[in-house]
Structures are given as C-alpha cells and as structure tokens.
PDB file of C-alpha atoms in Angstrom:
ATOM      1  CA  MET T   1      26.593  27.118 -84.474  1.00 35.00           C
ATOM      2  CA  GLY T   2      24.437  25.486 -87.179  1.00 33.00           C
ATOM      3  CA  ALA T   3      22.020  22.712 -86.247  1.00 34.00           C
ATOM      4  CA  ALA T   4      22.993  19.164 -87.122  1.00 36.00           C
ATOM      5  CA  LEU T   5      20.357  16.806 -88.492  1.00 35.00           C
ATOM      6  CA  VAL T   6      19.695  13.756 -86.314  1.00 37.00           C
ATOM      7  CA  SER T   7      17.585  10.872 -87.576  1.00 38.00           C
ATOM      8  CA  LEU T   8      15.897   7.963 -85.846  1.00 37.00           C
ATOM      9  CA  GLY T   9      14.433   5.658 -88.447  1.00 39.00           C
ATOM     10  CA  SER T  10      11.875   7.822 -90.236  1.00 34.00           C
ATOM     11  CA  ILE T  11      11.882  10.424 -87.436  1.00 35.00           C
ATOM     12  CA  VAL T  12      13.985  13.529 -87.981  1.00 35.00           C
ATOM     13  CA  LEU T  13      15.019  15.773 -85.106  1.00 36.00           C
ATOM     14  CA  TRP T  14      16.786  19.135 -85.155  1.00 32.00           C
ATOM     15  CA  PRO T  15      18.952  19.541 -82.028  1.00 35.00           C
ATOM     16  CA  MET T  16      18.926  22.957 -80.411  1.00 33.00           C
ATOM     17  CA  SER T  17      21.113  24.536 -77.799  1.00 32.00           C
ATOM     18  CA  PRO T  18      20.670  23.146 -74.247  1.00 34.00           C
ATOM     19  CA  ALA T  19      19.052  26.381 -73.184  1.00 33.00           C
ATOM     20  CA  SER T  20      16.289  26.093 -75.764  1.00 32.00           C
ATOM     21  CA  ALA T  21      15.981  22.331 -76.117  1.00 35.00           C
ATOM     22  CA  ASP T  22      12.680  20.776 -75.091  1.00 42.00           C
ATOM     23  CA  VAL T  23      11.828  17.238 -74.085  1.00 43.00           C
ATOM     24  CA  GLY T  24      11.387  16.153 -77.712  1.00 47.00           C
ATOM     25  CA  THR T  25      14.876  17.224 -78.736  1.00 57.00           C
ATOM     26  CA  SER T  26      17.610  14.613 -78.804  1.00 70.00           C
ATOM     27  CA  ALA T  27      21.350  14.949 -79.294  1.00 75.00           C
ATOM     28  CA  VAL T  28      21.554  11.147 -79.373  1.00 84.00           C
ATOM     29  CA  THR T  29      20.859   8.910 -82.362  1.00 89.00           C
ATOM     30  CA  LEU T  30      19.472   5.614 -81.120  1.00 94.00           C
ATOM     31  CA  CYS T  31      20.325   2.377 -82.891  1.00 95.00           C
ATOM     32  CA  ASP T  32      17.523   0.904 -84.977  1.00 95.00           C
ATOM     33  CA  VAL T  33      17.687  -2.392 -83.079  1.00 97.00           C
ATOM     34  CA  ASP T  34      15.674  -3.866 -80.224  1.00 98.00           C
ATOM     35  CA  LEU T  35      17.353  -3.871 -76.806  1.00 98.00           C
ATOM     36  CA  GLU T  36      16.578  -5.777 -73.623  1.00 98.00           C
ATOM     37  CA  TYR T  37      17.942  -6.656 -70.208  1.00 98.00           C
ATOM     38  CA  GLY T  38      21.340  -8.379 -70.343  1.00 98.00           C
ATOM     39  CA  GLU T  39      22.554  -6.833 -73.581  1.00 98.00           C
ATOM     40  CA  SER T  40      25.601  -4.612 -73.833  1.00 98.00           C
ATOM     41  CA  GLY T  41      27.458  -2.416 -76.269  1.00 98.00           C
ATOM     42  CA  SER T  42      27.384   0.981 -77.923  1.00 97.00           C
ATOM     43  CA  CYS T  43      23.644   0.835 -78.685  1.00 97.00           C
ATOM     44  CA  VAL T  44      22.936   0.455 -74.965  1.00 98.00           C
ATOM     45  CA  GLU T  45      25.231   3.423 -74.296  1.00 97.00           C
ATOM     46  CA  ARG T  46      23.148   5.514 -76.693  1.00 97.00           C
ATOM     47  CA  LEU T  47      19.971   4.440 -74.916  1.00 98.00           C
ATOM     48  CA  GLN T  48      21.456   5.377 -71.537  1.00 98.00           C
ATOM     49  CA  ARG T  49      22.516   8.789 -72.849  1.00 97.00           C
ATOM     50  CA  ARG T  50      19.033   9.431 -74.216  1.00 97.00           C
ATOM     51  CA  LEU T  51      17.361   8.452 -70.935  1.00 97.00           C
ATOM     52  CA  ASN T  52      19.717  10.800 -69.074  1.00 97.00           C
ATOM     53  CA  GLU T  53      18.802  13.555 -71.554  1.00 96.00           C
ATOM     54  CA  LEU T  54      15.176  13.179 -70.526  1.00 96.00           C
ATOM     55  CA  GLY T  55      15.760  14.843 -67.194  1.00 93.00           C
ATOM     56  CA  LEU T  56      16.939  12.028 -64.906  1.00 95.00           C
ATOM     57  CA  ASN T  57      17.847  13.720 -61.616  1.00 95.00           C
ATOM     58  CA  CYS T  58      17.977  13.140 -57.864  1.00 95.00           C
ATOM     59  CA  GLY T  59      20.368  10.187 -58.172  1.00 92.00           C
ATOM     60  CA  ASN T  60      18.504   8.535 -61.043  1.00 95.00           C
ATOM     61  CA  GLN T  61      21.120   9.358 -63.665  1.00 96.00           C
ATOM     62  CA  LEU T  62      22.411   6.267 -65.412  1.00 97.00           C
ATOM     63  CA  ALA T  63      26.064   5.336 -65.687  1.00 97.00           C
ATOM     64  CA  VAL T  64      26.758   5.277 -69.419  1.00 97.00           C
ATOM     65  CA  ASP T  65      28.541   1.932 -69.297  1.00 98.00           C
ATOM     66  CA  GLY T  66      26.843   0.090 -72.147  1.00 98.00           C
ATOM     67  CA  ALA T  67      25.378  -2.552 -69.812  1.00 98.00           C
ATOM     68  CA  PHE T  68      21.604  -3.047 -69.895  1.00 98.00           C
ATOM     69  CA  GLY T  69      21.283  -3.992 -66.241  1.00 98.00           C
ATOM     70  CA  ALA T  70      18.643  -3.551 -63.576  1.00 97.00           C
ATOM     71  CA  ALA T  71      19.074   0.227 -63.286  1.00 97.00           C
ATOM     72  CA  THR T  72      18.685   0.783 -67.029  1.00 98.00           C
ATOM     73  CA  ARG T  73      15.674  -1.526 -67.151  1.00 98.00           C
ATOM     74  CA  MET T  74      14.030   0.359 -64.279  1.00 97.00           C
ATOM     75  CA  ARG T  75      14.455   3.671 -66.126  1.00 98.00           C
ATOM     76  CA  VAL T  76      13.000   2.080 -69.271  1.00 98.00           C
ATOM     77  CA  PHE T  77      10.030   0.836 -67.222  1.00 98.00           C
ATOM     78  CA  ALA T  78       9.554   4.360 -65.850  1.00 98.00           C
ATOM     79  CA  PHE T  79       9.845   5.975 -69.279  1.00 98.00           C
ATOM     80  CA  GLN T  80       7.322   3.564 -70.740  1.00 98.00           C
ATOM     81  CA  GLY T  81       4.963   4.086 -67.816  1.00 98.00           C
ATOM     82  CA  ARG T  82       5.123   7.850 -67.977  1.00 98.00           C
ATOM     83  CA  ASN T  83       4.459   7.726 -71.712  1.00 98.00           C
ATOM     84  CA  ARG T  84       1.611   5.214 -71.372  1.00 98.00           C
ATOM     85  CA  LEU T  85       3.372   2.406 -73.203  1.00 98.00           C
ATOM     86  CA  THR T  86       3.253  -1.196 -72.039  1.00 97.00           C
ATOM     87  CA  MET T  87       5.958  -1.583 -69.394  1.00 98.00           C
ATOM     88  CA  THR T  88       7.987  -4.389 -70.963  1.00 97.00           C
ATOM     89  CA  GLY T  89      11.405  -3.014 -70.004  1.00 97.00           C
ATOM     90  CA  GLU T  90      12.460  -3.735 -73.589  1.00 98.00           C
ATOM     91  CA  VAL T  91      13.217  -1.107 -76.195  1.00 98.00           C
ATOM     92  CA  GLY T  92      11.397  -1.946 -79.400  1.00 98.00           C
ATOM     93  CA  PRO T  93      10.024   0.207 -82.236  1.00 97.00           C
ATOM     94  CA  ALA T  94       7.242   1.850 -80.181  1.00 97.00           C
ATOM     95  CA  THR T  95       9.592   2.790 -77.337  1.00 98.00           C
ATOM     96  CA  ARG T  96      12.302   4.042 -79.725  1.00 97.00           C
ATOM     97  CA  SER T  97       9.752   6.243 -81.466  1.00 96.00           C
ATOM     98  CA  LYS T  98       8.504   7.638 -78.150  1.00 97.00           C
ATOM     99  CA  LEU T  99      12.080   8.237 -76.965  1.00 97.00           C
ATOM    100  CA  ALA T 100      12.468  10.550 -79.955  1.00 93.00           C
ATOM    101  CA  ASN T 101       9.260  12.456 -79.197  1.00 94.00           C
ATOM    102  CA  PRO T 102       8.134  11.733 -75.626  1.00 96.00           C
ATOM    103  CA  ASP T 103       4.983  13.002 -74.008  1.00 96.00           C
ATOM    104  CA  GLU T 104       6.621  13.069 -70.566  1.00 96.00           C
ATOM    105  CA  GLU T 105      10.202  13.261 -69.358  1.00 96.00           C
ATOM    106  CA  LEU T 106      11.805  11.584 -66.355  1.00 97.00           C
ATOM    107  CA  ALA T 107      12.559  14.400 -63.901  1.00 95.00           C
ATOM    108  CA  VAL T 108      11.208  13.788 -60.392  1.00 95.00           C
ATOM    109  CA  ALA T 109      10.780  15.468 -57.035  1.00 95.00           C
ATOM    110  CA  CYS T 110      13.844  14.773 -54.871  1.00 96.00           C
ATOM    111  CA  ASP T 111      13.798  13.047 -51.466  1.00 96.00           C
ATOM    112  CA  SER T 112      13.194  16.113 -49.311  1.00 97.00           C
ATOM    113  CA  THR T 113      10.273  17.231 -51.478  1.00 98.00           C
ATOM    114  CA  VAL T 114       8.738  13.741 -51.512  1.00 98.00           C
ATOM    115  CA  GLU T 115       9.041  13.561 -47.727  1.00 98.00           C
ATOM    116  CA  SER T 116       7.310  16.935 -47.423  1.00 98.00           C
ATOM    117  CA  GLN T 117       4.539  15.728 -49.731  1.00 98.00           C
ATOM    118  CA  ILE T 118       4.012  12.656 -47.534  1.00 98.00           C
ATOM    119  CA  ARG T 119       3.868  14.767 -44.385  1.00 98.00           C
ATOM    120  CA  ALA T 120       1.335  17.076 -46.025  1.00 98.00           C
ATOM    121  CA  VAL T 121      -1.033  14.158 -46.794  1.00 98.00           C
ATOM    122  CA  PHE T 122      -0.655  11.737 -43.867  1.00 98.00           C
ATOM    123  CA  PRO T 123      -1.778  12.915 -40.412  1.00 98.00           C
ATOM    124  CA  GLU T 124       1.018  14.021 -38.115  1.00 98.00           C
ATOM    125  CA  SER T 125       0.477  11.013 -35.835  1.00 98.00           C
ATOM    126  CA  ILE T 126       1.515   8.564 -38.594  1.00 98.00           C
ATOM    127  CA  ALA T 127       3.587  10.790 -40.889  1.00 98.00           C
ATOM    128  CA  ASN T 128       6.947   9.542 -39.585  1.00 98.00           C
ATOM    129  CA  LYS T 129       5.827   5.959 -40.122  1.00 98.00           C
ATOM    130  CA  ALA T 130       4.600   6.763 -43.633  1.00 98.00           C
ATOM    131  CA  VAL T 131       7.961   8.280 -44.528  1.00 98.00           C
ATOM    132  CA  ARG T 132       9.769   5.196 -43.190  1.00 98.00           C
ATOM    133  CA  VAL T 133       7.543   2.855 -45.181  1.00 98.00           C
ATOM    134  CA  ALA T 134       8.011   4.834 -48.393  1.00 98.00           C
ATOM    135  CA  ARG T 135      11.764   5.065 -47.860  1.00 98.00           C
ATOM    136  CA  CYS T 136      11.952   1.308 -47.327  1.00 98.00           C
ATOM    137  CA  GLU T 137       9.701   0.528 -50.314  1.00 98.00           C
ATOM    138  CA  SER T 138      11.184   2.826 -52.940  1.00 98.00           C
ATOM    139  CA  GLY T 139      13.916   4.991 -51.438  1.00 97.00           C
ATOM    140  CA  LEU T 140      11.372   7.856 -51.822  1.00 98.00           C
ATOM    141  CA  ASN T 141      11.921   7.540 -55.576  1.00 97.00           C
ATOM    142  CA  PRO T 142       8.870   8.544 -57.663  1.00 98.00           C
ATOM    143  CA  ILE T 143      10.037   6.505 -60.685  1.00 97.00           C
ATOM    144  CA  ALA T 144      11.057   3.360 -58.806  1.00 97.00           C
ATOM    145  CA  VAL T 145       9.638   0.282 -60.548  1.00 98.00           C
ATOM    146  CA  GLY T 146      10.157  -3.154 -59.037  1.00 96.00           C
ATOM    147  CA  LEU T 147       9.712  -6.346 -61.028  1.00 96.00           C
ATOM    148  CA  ASN T 148       8.129  -9.280 -59.195  1.00 95.00           C
ATOM    149  CA  THR T 149       8.638 -12.973 -59.930  1.00 95.00           C
ATOM    150  CA  ASN T 150       5.005 -13.260 -61.080  1.00 95.00           C
ATOM    151  CA  GLY T 151       5.545 -10.562 -63.718  1.00 95.00           C
ATOM    152  CA  THR T 152       3.661  -7.792 -61.929  1.00 97.00           C
ATOM    153  CA  LYS T 153       5.403  -4.522 -61.129  1.00 97.00           C
ATOM    154  CA  ASP T 154       5.475  -2.266 -58.086  1.00 98.00           C
ATOM    155  CA  VAL T 155       5.304   1.378 -59.080  1.00 98.00           C
ATOM    156  CA  GLY T 156       6.288   4.694 -57.545  1.00 98.00           C
ATOM    157  CA  VAL T 157       6.891   6.073 -54.065  1.00 98.00           C
ATOM    158  CA  PHE T 158       4.603   3.597 -52.267  1.00 98.00           C
ATOM    159  CA  GLN T 159       5.111   0.792 -54.817  1.00 98.00           C
ATOM    160  CA  PHE T 160       1.558   0.173 -55.989  1.00 98.00           C
ATOM    161  CA  ASN T 161       1.257  -3.280 -57.527  1.00 97.00           C
ATOM    162  CA  THR T 162       0.024  -3.620 -61.110  1.00 97.00           C
ATOM    163  CA  GLY T 163      -1.698  -6.841 -60.099  1.00 94.00           C
ATOM    164  CA  GLY T 164      -4.241  -5.176 -57.831  1.00 93.00           C
ATOM    165  CA  THR T 165      -3.649  -2.156 -55.601  1.00 96.00           C
ATOM    166  CA  LEU T 166      -2.736   0.108 -58.512  1.00 97.00           C
ATOM    167  CA  GLN T 167      -6.014  -0.571 -60.308  1.00 96.00           C
ATOM    168  CA  GLU T 168      -7.983  -0.179 -57.079  1.00 97.00           C
ATOM    169  CA  TYR T 169      -6.510   3.093 -55.808  1.00 98.00           C
ATOM    170  CA  LEU T 170      -4.937   5.134 -58.617  1.00 97.00           C
ATOM    171  CA  PRO T 171      -7.190   7.390 -60.689  1.00 95.00           C
ATOM    172  CA  GLY T 172      -7.583   6.757 -64.401  1.00 96.00           C
ATOM    173  CA  SER T 173      -9.794   5.059 -66.954  1.00 95.00           C
ATOM    174  CA  THR T 174      -7.106   2.608 -68.133  1.00 97.00           C
ATOM    175  CA  VAL T 175      -4.195   0.795 -66.508  1.00 97.00           C
ATOM    176  CA  ALA T 176      -1.783   2.827 -68.658  1.00 97.00           C
ATOM    177  CA  VAL T 177      -3.195   6.054 -67.231  1.00 98.00           C
ATOM    178  CA  GLN T 178      -3.096   4.651 -63.692  1.00 98.00           C
ATOM    179  CA  ILE T 179       0.575   3.662 -64.065  1.00 98.00           C
ATOM    180  CA  ASP T 180       1.376   7.146 -65.345  1.00 98.00           C
ATOM    181  CA  ARG T 181      -0.391   8.613 -62.295  1.00 98.00           C
ATOM    182  CA  ALA T 182       1.413   6.184 -59.966  1.00 98.00           C
ATOM    183  CA  LEU T 183       4.713   7.580 -61.285  1.00 98.00           C
ATOM    184  CA  SER T 184       3.674  11.023 -60.035  1.00 97.00           C
ATOM    185  CA  SER T 185       4.730  11.416 -56.414  1.00 97.00           C
ATOM    186  CA  ALA T 186       1.683  13.514 -55.519  1.00 97.00           C
ATOM    187  CA  ASP T 187      -0.863  11.086 -56.975  1.00 98.00           C
ATOM    188  CA  ASN T 188       0.973   8.079 -55.537  1.00 98.00           C
ATOM    189  CA  ILE T 189       1.042   9.543 -52.029  1.00 98.00           C
ATOM    190  CA  HIS T 190      -2.642  10.490 -52.045  1.00 98.00           C
ATOM    191  CA  ALA T 191      -3.528   6.978 -53.219  1.00 98.00           C
ATOM    192  CA  ALA T 192      -1.296   5.510 -50.507  1.00 98.00           C
ATOM    193  CA  TYR T 193      -3.187   7.390 -47.825  1.00 98.00           C
ATOM    194  CA  ASP T 194      -6.475   6.086 -49.227  1.00 98.00           C
ATOM    195  CA  LEU T 195      -5.051   2.554 -49.170  1.00 98.00           C
ATOM    196  CA  TYR T 196      -3.802   3.013 -45.596  1.00 98.00           C
ATOM    197  CA  ARG T 197      -7.224   4.206 -44.429  1.00 98.00           C
ATOM    198  CA  ALA T 198      -8.820   1.137 -45.993  1.00 98.00           C
ATOM    199  CA  ARG T 199      -6.311  -1.531 -44.993  1.00 97.00           C
ATOM    200  CA  GLY T 200      -3.724  -0.102 -42.604  1.00 98.00           C
ATOM    201  CA  TRP T 201      -0.048  -0.901 -43.240  1.00 97.00           C
ATOM    202  CA  GLN T 202      -0.737  -4.534 -44.176  1.00 96.00           C
ATOM    203  CA  PRO T 203      -0.461  -4.107 -47.998  1.00 96.00           C
ATOM    204  CA  TRP T 204       3.181  -3.008 -47.817  1.00 97.00           C
ATOM    205  CA  THR T 205       6.169  -5.329 -47.540  1.00 95.00           C
ATOM    206  CA  CYS T 206       7.768  -2.634 -45.399  1.00 97.00           C
ATOM    207  CA  GLY T 207       4.658  -2.117 -43.278  1.00 95.00           C
ATOM    208  CA  ASP T 208       6.674  -2.809 -40.111  1.00 96.00           C
ATOM    209  CA  ALA T 209       9.322  -0.178 -40.916  1.00 92.00           C
TER     210      ALA T 209
END
C-alpha cells in the first residue's frame, strides 16, 4: 500500500505500517486550533486518537468521545511533562508541534511492574505500606498528574508536588527535566524513598494508607 501524506501545519509526516511506525509517525491529522479542558468535538477526537497512538497502555487509553475532560487533560499534562513542555493541560502550537514529532511517548510500566519496583527500593519492613501509599496516591500510575486548587500539580507514582517536593527530590537541572524524571516510575520511586527517609510518611495525603 502506498504511503499517504499527512500534514500538521507546516509539519509533514509520512505514515508507515504499524509494524515499522515509530513514535514520530502519526496516522492522525490534528486540527490547527487550540484546545483546552471543557471543549468538545471532532478536533478533540483527533487529539484523543493521537494520544492513544503514542503508546497509552495499562488502562490509560482514552475513550475517543470528543470530550476534553479530566482524563484527556491528565494525558495532555503527562505528554507535556514527558516532552519537557510547560504542563498547561492546553493544546497550543508548541504542544501540537511536539505531538507530531515527540521526544518521548506515553507507554508506562503496568501495576505489577510498578509494585515490584517499589518492593525493590523500599525495605521489606515498609514495602507493603509503600505500595499502599502509592496505590492510594496514583493508582500505581506512572503518568498520573493531579491538579491542585493552588495551580501546582502532583506528578507520577508517588505524586511529587511541583510546588516543592519535586524540586527537592527529583534529579535534574531544571523543573522541566525533574517533571520528566518524575513521570518515570523508577526515578519517582527512588525519589520517594529518599523523601520517606527524610520525612517519613507525612508528606503524602495517603500517608495513613
């Protein structure tokens, strides 16, 4: 079958077969309009299809329903974070461009793997507790991003807050790099153990889990 030309503004992509497609290949043409939480329609459907193309797995796949709700916004946050864009949750020119040619996709380690990673880092005496806290905080989801009323965000398996704990405990020379690292389950879990050793379970909303 011949390749069909797909364009996104000034960006041109050549779709390949699923077997040979890489993360920068899109079968979806995004609308050249800005999108944000609360909007609906065919342009949101295209966005949802593109996010699903980028490897969403382990229950993170979006329903392609054309509604830009909380789930779609969370995946946009995660995409922006993994690609070191400002996590606005809105899809403007910079995010559309990166969706066409991303640096990172959205596939994650599934629950059982994340649990094993936690048990490998936390001592056996507190490993069960650590798993409970992470499950309560994020559902063991490496790309979980929670939006707080003060505008800060809680990121990753142990929900590091962009207003403090993320900058203190995640490696990286900039906040954008630290957010990207927080969206890696391995980095997030190692940072969580460092935070626990410094402050116990107090930093977590689910510290009593």
